[in-house]
Every structure is written in structure tokens, then in C-alpha cells.
Coordinates of C-alpha atoms in Angstrom, one line a residue:
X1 CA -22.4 -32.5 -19.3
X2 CA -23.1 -32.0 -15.9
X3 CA -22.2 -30.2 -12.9
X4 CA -21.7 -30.2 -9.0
X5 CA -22.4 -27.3 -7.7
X6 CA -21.1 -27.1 -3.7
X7 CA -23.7 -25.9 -1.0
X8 CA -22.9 -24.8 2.4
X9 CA -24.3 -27.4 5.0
X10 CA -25.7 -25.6 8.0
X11 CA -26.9 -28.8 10.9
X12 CA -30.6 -28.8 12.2
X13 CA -31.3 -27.4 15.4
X14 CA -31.5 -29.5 18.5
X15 CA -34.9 -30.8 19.6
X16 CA -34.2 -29.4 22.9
X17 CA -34.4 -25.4 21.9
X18 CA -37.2 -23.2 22.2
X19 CA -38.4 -21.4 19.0
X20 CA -36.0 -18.2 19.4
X21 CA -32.8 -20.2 20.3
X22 CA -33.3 -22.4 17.1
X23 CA -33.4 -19.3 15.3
X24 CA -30.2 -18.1 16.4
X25 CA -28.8 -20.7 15.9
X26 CA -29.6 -21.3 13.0
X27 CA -28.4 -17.8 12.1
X28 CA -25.0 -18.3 13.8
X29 CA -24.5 -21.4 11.6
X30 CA -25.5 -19.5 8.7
X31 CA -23.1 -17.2 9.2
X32 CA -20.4 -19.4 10.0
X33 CA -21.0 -21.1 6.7
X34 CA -21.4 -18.4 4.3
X35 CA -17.8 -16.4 6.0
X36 CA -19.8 -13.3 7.5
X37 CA -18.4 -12.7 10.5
X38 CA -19.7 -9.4 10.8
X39 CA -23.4 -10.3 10.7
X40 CA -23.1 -13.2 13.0
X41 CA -21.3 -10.6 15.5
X42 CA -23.6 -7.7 15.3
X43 CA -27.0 -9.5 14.3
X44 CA -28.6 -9.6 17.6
X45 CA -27.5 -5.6 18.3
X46 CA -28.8 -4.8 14.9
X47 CA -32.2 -6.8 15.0
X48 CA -33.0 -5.1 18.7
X49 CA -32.1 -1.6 16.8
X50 CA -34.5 -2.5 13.8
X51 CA -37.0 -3.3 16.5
X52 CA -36.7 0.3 18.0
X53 CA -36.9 1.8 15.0
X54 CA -39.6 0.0 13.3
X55 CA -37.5 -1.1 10.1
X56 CA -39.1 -2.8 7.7
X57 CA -37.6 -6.6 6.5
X58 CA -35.7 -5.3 3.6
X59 CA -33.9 -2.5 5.6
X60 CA -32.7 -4.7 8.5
X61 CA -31.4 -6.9 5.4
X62 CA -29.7 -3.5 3.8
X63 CA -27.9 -2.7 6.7
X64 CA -27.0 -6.0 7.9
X65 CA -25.4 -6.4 4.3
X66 CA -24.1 -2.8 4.1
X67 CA -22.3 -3.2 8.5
X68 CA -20.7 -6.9 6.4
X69 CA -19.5 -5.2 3.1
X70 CA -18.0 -2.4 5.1
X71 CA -15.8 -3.9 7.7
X72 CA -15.2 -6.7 4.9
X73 CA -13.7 -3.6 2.6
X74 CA -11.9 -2.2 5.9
X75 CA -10.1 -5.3 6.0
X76 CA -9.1 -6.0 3.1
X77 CA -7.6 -2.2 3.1
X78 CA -5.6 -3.6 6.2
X79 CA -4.5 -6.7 4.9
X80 CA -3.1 -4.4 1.5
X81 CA -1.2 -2.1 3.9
X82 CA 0.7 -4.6 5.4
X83 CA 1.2 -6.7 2.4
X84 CA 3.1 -3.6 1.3
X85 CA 6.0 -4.1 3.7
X86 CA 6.2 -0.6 5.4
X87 CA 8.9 -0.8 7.5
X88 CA 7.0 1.6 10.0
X89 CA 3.5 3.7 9.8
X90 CA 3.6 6.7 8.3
X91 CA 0.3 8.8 7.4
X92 CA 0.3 11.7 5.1
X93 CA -2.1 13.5 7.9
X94 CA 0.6 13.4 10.4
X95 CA 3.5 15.3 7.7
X96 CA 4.7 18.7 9.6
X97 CA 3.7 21.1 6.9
X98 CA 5.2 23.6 9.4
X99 CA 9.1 22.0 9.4
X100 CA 8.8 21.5 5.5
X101 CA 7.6 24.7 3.5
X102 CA 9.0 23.1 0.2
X103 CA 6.4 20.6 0.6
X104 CA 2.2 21.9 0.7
X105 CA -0.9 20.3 2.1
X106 CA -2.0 21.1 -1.7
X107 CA 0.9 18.8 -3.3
X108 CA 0.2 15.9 -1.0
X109 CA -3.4 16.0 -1.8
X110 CA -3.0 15.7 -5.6
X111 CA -0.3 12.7 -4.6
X112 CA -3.0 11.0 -2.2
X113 CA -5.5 10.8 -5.5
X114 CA -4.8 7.6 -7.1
X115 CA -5.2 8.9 -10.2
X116 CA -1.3 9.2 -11.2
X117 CA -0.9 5.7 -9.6
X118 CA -3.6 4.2 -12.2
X119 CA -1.6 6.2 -14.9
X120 CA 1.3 4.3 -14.6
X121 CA 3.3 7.6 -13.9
X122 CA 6.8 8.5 -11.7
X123 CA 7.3 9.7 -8.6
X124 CA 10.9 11.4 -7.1
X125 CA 11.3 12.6 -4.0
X126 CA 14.3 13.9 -3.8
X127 CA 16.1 16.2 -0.7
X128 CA 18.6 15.9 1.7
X129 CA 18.5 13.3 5.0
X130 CA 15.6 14.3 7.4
X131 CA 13.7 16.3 5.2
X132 CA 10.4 13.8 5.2
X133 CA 11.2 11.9 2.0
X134 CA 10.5 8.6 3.3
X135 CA 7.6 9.4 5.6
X136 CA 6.0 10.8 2.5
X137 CA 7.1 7.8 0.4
X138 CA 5.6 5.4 3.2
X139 CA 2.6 7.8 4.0
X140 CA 1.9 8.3 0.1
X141 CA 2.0 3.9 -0.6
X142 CA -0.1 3.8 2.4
X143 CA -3.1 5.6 1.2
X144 CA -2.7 4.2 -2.3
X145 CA -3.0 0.7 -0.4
X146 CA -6.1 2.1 1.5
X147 CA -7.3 3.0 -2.2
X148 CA -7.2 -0.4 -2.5
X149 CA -4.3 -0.8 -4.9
X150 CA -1.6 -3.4 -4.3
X151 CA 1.8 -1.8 -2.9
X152 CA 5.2 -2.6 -2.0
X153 CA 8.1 -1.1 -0.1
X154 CA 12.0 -1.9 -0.5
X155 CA 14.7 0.2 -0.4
X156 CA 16.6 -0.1 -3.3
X157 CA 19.8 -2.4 -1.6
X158 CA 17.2 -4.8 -0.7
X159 CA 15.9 -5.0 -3.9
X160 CA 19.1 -5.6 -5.6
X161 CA 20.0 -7.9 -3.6
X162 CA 17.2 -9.6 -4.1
X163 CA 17.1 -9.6 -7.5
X164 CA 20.8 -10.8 -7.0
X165 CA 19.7 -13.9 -5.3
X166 CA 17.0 -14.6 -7.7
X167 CA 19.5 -14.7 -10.5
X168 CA 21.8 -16.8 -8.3
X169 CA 18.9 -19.3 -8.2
X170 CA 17.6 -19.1 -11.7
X171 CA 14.2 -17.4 -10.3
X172 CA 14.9 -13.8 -11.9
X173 CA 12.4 -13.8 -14.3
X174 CA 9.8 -14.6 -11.4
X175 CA 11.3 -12.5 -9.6
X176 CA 11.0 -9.4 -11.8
X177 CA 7.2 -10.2 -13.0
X178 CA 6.3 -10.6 -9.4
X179 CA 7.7 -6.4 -8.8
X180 CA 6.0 -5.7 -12.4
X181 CA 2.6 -7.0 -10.9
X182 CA 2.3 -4.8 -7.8
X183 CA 0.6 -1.2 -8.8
X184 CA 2.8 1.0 -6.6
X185 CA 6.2 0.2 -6.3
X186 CA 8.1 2.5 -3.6
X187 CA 11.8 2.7 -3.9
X188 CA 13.7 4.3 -0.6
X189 CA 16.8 5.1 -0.3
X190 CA 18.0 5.5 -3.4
X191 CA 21.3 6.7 -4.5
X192 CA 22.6 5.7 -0.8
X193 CA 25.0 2.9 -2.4
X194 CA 27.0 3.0 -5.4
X195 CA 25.8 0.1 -7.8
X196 CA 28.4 -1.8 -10.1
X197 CA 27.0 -2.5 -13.5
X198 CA 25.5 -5.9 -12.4
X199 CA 23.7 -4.5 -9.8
X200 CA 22.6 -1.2 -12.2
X201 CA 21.6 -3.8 -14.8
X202 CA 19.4 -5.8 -12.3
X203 CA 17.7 -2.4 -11.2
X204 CA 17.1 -1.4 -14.4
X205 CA 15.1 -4.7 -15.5
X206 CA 12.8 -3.2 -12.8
X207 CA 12.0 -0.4 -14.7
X208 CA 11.6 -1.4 -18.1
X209 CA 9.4 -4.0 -16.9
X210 CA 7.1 -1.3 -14.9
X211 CA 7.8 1.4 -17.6
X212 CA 4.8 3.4 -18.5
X213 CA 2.2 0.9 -17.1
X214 CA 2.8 0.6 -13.4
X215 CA 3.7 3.7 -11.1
X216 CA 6.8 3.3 -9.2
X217 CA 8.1 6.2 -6.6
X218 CA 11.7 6.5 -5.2
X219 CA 12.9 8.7 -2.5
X220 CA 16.8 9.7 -3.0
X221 CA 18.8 12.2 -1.0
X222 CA 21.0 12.6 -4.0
X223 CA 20.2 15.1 -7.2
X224 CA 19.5 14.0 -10.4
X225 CA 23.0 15.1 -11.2
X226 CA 25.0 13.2 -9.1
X227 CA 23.4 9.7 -9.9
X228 CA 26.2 8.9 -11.6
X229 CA 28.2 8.5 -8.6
X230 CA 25.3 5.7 -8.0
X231 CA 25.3 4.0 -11.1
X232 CA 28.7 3.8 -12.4
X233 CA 27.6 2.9 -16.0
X234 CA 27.1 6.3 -17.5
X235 CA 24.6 4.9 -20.1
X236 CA 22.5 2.7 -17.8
X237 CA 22.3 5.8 -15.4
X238 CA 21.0 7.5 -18.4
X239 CA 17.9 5.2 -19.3
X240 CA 17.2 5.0 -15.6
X241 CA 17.2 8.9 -15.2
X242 CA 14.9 9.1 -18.5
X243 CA 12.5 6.1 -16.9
X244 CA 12.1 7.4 -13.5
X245 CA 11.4 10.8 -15.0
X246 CA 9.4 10.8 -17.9
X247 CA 5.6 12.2 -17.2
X248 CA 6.7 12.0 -13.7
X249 CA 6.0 14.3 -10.6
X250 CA 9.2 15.6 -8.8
X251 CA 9.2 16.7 -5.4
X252 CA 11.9 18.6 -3.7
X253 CA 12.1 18.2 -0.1
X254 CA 14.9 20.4 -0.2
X255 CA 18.0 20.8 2.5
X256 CA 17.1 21.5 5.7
X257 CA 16.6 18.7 7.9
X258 CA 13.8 18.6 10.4
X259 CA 14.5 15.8 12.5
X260 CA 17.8 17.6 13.1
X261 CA 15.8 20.9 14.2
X262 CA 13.1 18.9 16.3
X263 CA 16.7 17.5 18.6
X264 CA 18.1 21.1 18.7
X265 CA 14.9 21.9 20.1
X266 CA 15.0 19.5 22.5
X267 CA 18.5 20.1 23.7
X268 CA 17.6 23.7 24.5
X269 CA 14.4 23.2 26.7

């Protein structure tokens, strides 16, 4: 049995080049061939430095390899952040600790480790309108993607409705395995709209396909206790409750709305 194996094909230099022309060239087509952007950008600035400094062969090679891996890893961490559909950025660093007592730099650190994430466990953040639930939510699925870990935001209509259209068209199933695949699912505004049983049944498939093995977080200005004014099936709203809940962390933003006090403050200067 045989096999082809595919090499990259980097052209000859002209006749016409001096000895250090053909070299560079010969390292730009290199590069362009083996998809290292970041060595064919930086090469020359890095070989003059190595120069200075007296490197030895291997430890221009090192960091040549180490400048390509890293801004090849910061990339990727870009392309996973917006993969995630954030509807705007959000950091964790930039949460008013000061506005929001109820919520401490030492909470948000333990929910920026990616450890509870990896464990497949809940996340509610639950508090009235203005209170920072969503710019935790979208802060919180941002570092996760920077973690590296694959991430995506909806708000709860737009999944539904999406879910409804994928059952419309006979793709639900896709659909559904396509949310279960993700490792950080972030729910807003949950609770906002009441949900008829079609709707609440659609939702829940979302769980149970995510349950115990992939970390889903929802923000919800509504209290446990009043979800059933959401989810009009008292059963269904039980078995969701009991999902989103179990082993789960539970914030509470609480009642006081920042974004209202920040305005007042501006009205009075």
C-alpha cells in the first residue's frame, strides 16, 4: 500500500540576486508555504536582535518558534471570542465592584477559573435590571473563550426561536447537538418572556442535552420562585429549575440598579 505524502513547494531564487537577497527570499517563501506569518513578519527584526545579542543558532530558532506559537495562540483566543456571539465587549476587569457590593472581586475570580466550566457545572445570575448580570455573563464567556474553550451567547427568545425554526424545518436534532457541543453556553435574559409549553419543551431539550457534561450559565432578573410565570407548565419549570441548579453556583446581583444611579449622577452635575 502506498502513500502520497504532500510537500510544500517553495520556487528557486532568481539568478539575478545576490547571496543575502536569495536568502530572504527564500525565507519569505518558506514562510508563506508552511502558514507562519509571524516569522516571515518579524524574521529580519529578530535575526538583527540575535545578532546584538550574540544568540546562538538554536535560540534564534526558540524564539522565532516561541514570537509564531504565541501570536498563533492569541489568535486563535480572538477568533473563539467572537465565534461566541457577544452582542457587545464586556471584561470582568472593567465590573464596578464599587456600584455592586453583592458581587466581590473574590467571586468573580473563582468564576474566571475554568475549572467549573470543565466540570460541566451551572451558573445563575440572578438580580433585578441594571445590576451587572449580563456584563458578568458576557465578561465571564469571554475569559472562558480566552481559556480557550468554545462559547456561545443567545438570549433565551433567540434560542427558542431558533430551535422553533429548526423544528419547522426538520433540522432540530442538528440543531440541539450543535448547542450541546459548545463548552459554555450563556443564556441572557431569561425569564423576560413567558414561554408556552412548546416553547418550554424546546428549551428544555437544551438542558438535558448539556446536563451534567457541558456548563451552561443564564442571567434572569426573575427569582427562582417566580419562574413559573415563565414557564407555564408547572412540571417542565420544575426539571428546568432542578437542571439549572443542581451543583451550580448562584449569584445574586441583587436590586439596586447601577446603571440607574450612574444617570442620577449625571443629572445632578
Amino acid at each position: 500500500m502506498s502513500t502520497t505524502e504532500t510537500t510544500a513547494q517553495v520556487p528557486p531564487p532568481r539568478r539575478d540576486m545576490g547571496p543575502e537577497e536569495a536568502v530572504d527570499t527564500a525565507i519569505d517563501e518558506a514562510c508563506r508555504a508552511l502558514h507562519l506569518p509571524t516569522i516571515r513578519r518579524r524574521v529580519q527584526e529578530m535575526a538583527a536582535e540575535a545578532m546584538r545579542q550574540r544568540s546562538s543558532y538554536k535560540d534564534f530558532l526558540a524564539d522565532l518558534l516561541e514570537a509564531e506559537c504565541a501570536e498563533r495562540e492569541e489568535r486563535r483566543k480572538q477568533r473563539l471570542v467572537r465565534d461566541a456571539n457577544f452582542p457587545r465587549p464586556k471584561r470582568l476587569e472593567d465590573f464596578d465592584f464599587a456600584e455592586n457590593p453583592n458581587v466581590t472581586p473574590e467571586l468573580v475570580g473563582t468564576l474566571s477559573d475554568p475549572a467549573w466550566v470543565k466540570a460541566g457545572q451551572p451558573l445563575c445570575l440572578i438580580g433585578d435590571s441594571g445590576t451587572g448580570k449580563s456584563h458578568l455573563l458576557i465578561g465571564i464567556g469571554t475569559a472562558m473563550a480566552e481559556a480557550g474553550l468554545k462559547v456561545r451567547y443567545t438570549t433565551t427568545v433567540n434560542l427558542v426561536n431558533e430551535l422553533a425554526e429548526a423544528a419547522d424545518e426538520k433540522k432540530l436534532t442538528r440543531t440541539i447537538a450543535r448547542y450541546g457541543r459548545v463548552d459554555l453556553l450563556c443564556l441572557d435574559e431569561f425569564g423576560y418572556l413567558d414561554l408556552d409549553k412548546a416553547g418550554a419543551k424546546l428549551l428544555f431539550q437544551i438542558f438535558t442535552e448539556r446536563e451534567e457534561r457541558r456548563a451552561i450559565a443564564i442571567a434572569s432578573n426573575a427569582p427562582f420562585s417566580e419562574w413559573k410565570q415563565t414557564f407555564t407548565d408547572p412540571r417542565l419549570c420544575t426539571a428546568i429549575v432542578d437542571r439549572v441548579t443542581f451543583n451550580a453556583h448562584i449569584v445574586e446581583t441583587g436590586t439596586q440598579s447601577y446603571r440607574f444611579a450612574q444617570s442620577q449622577r449625571k443629572r445632578r452635575r
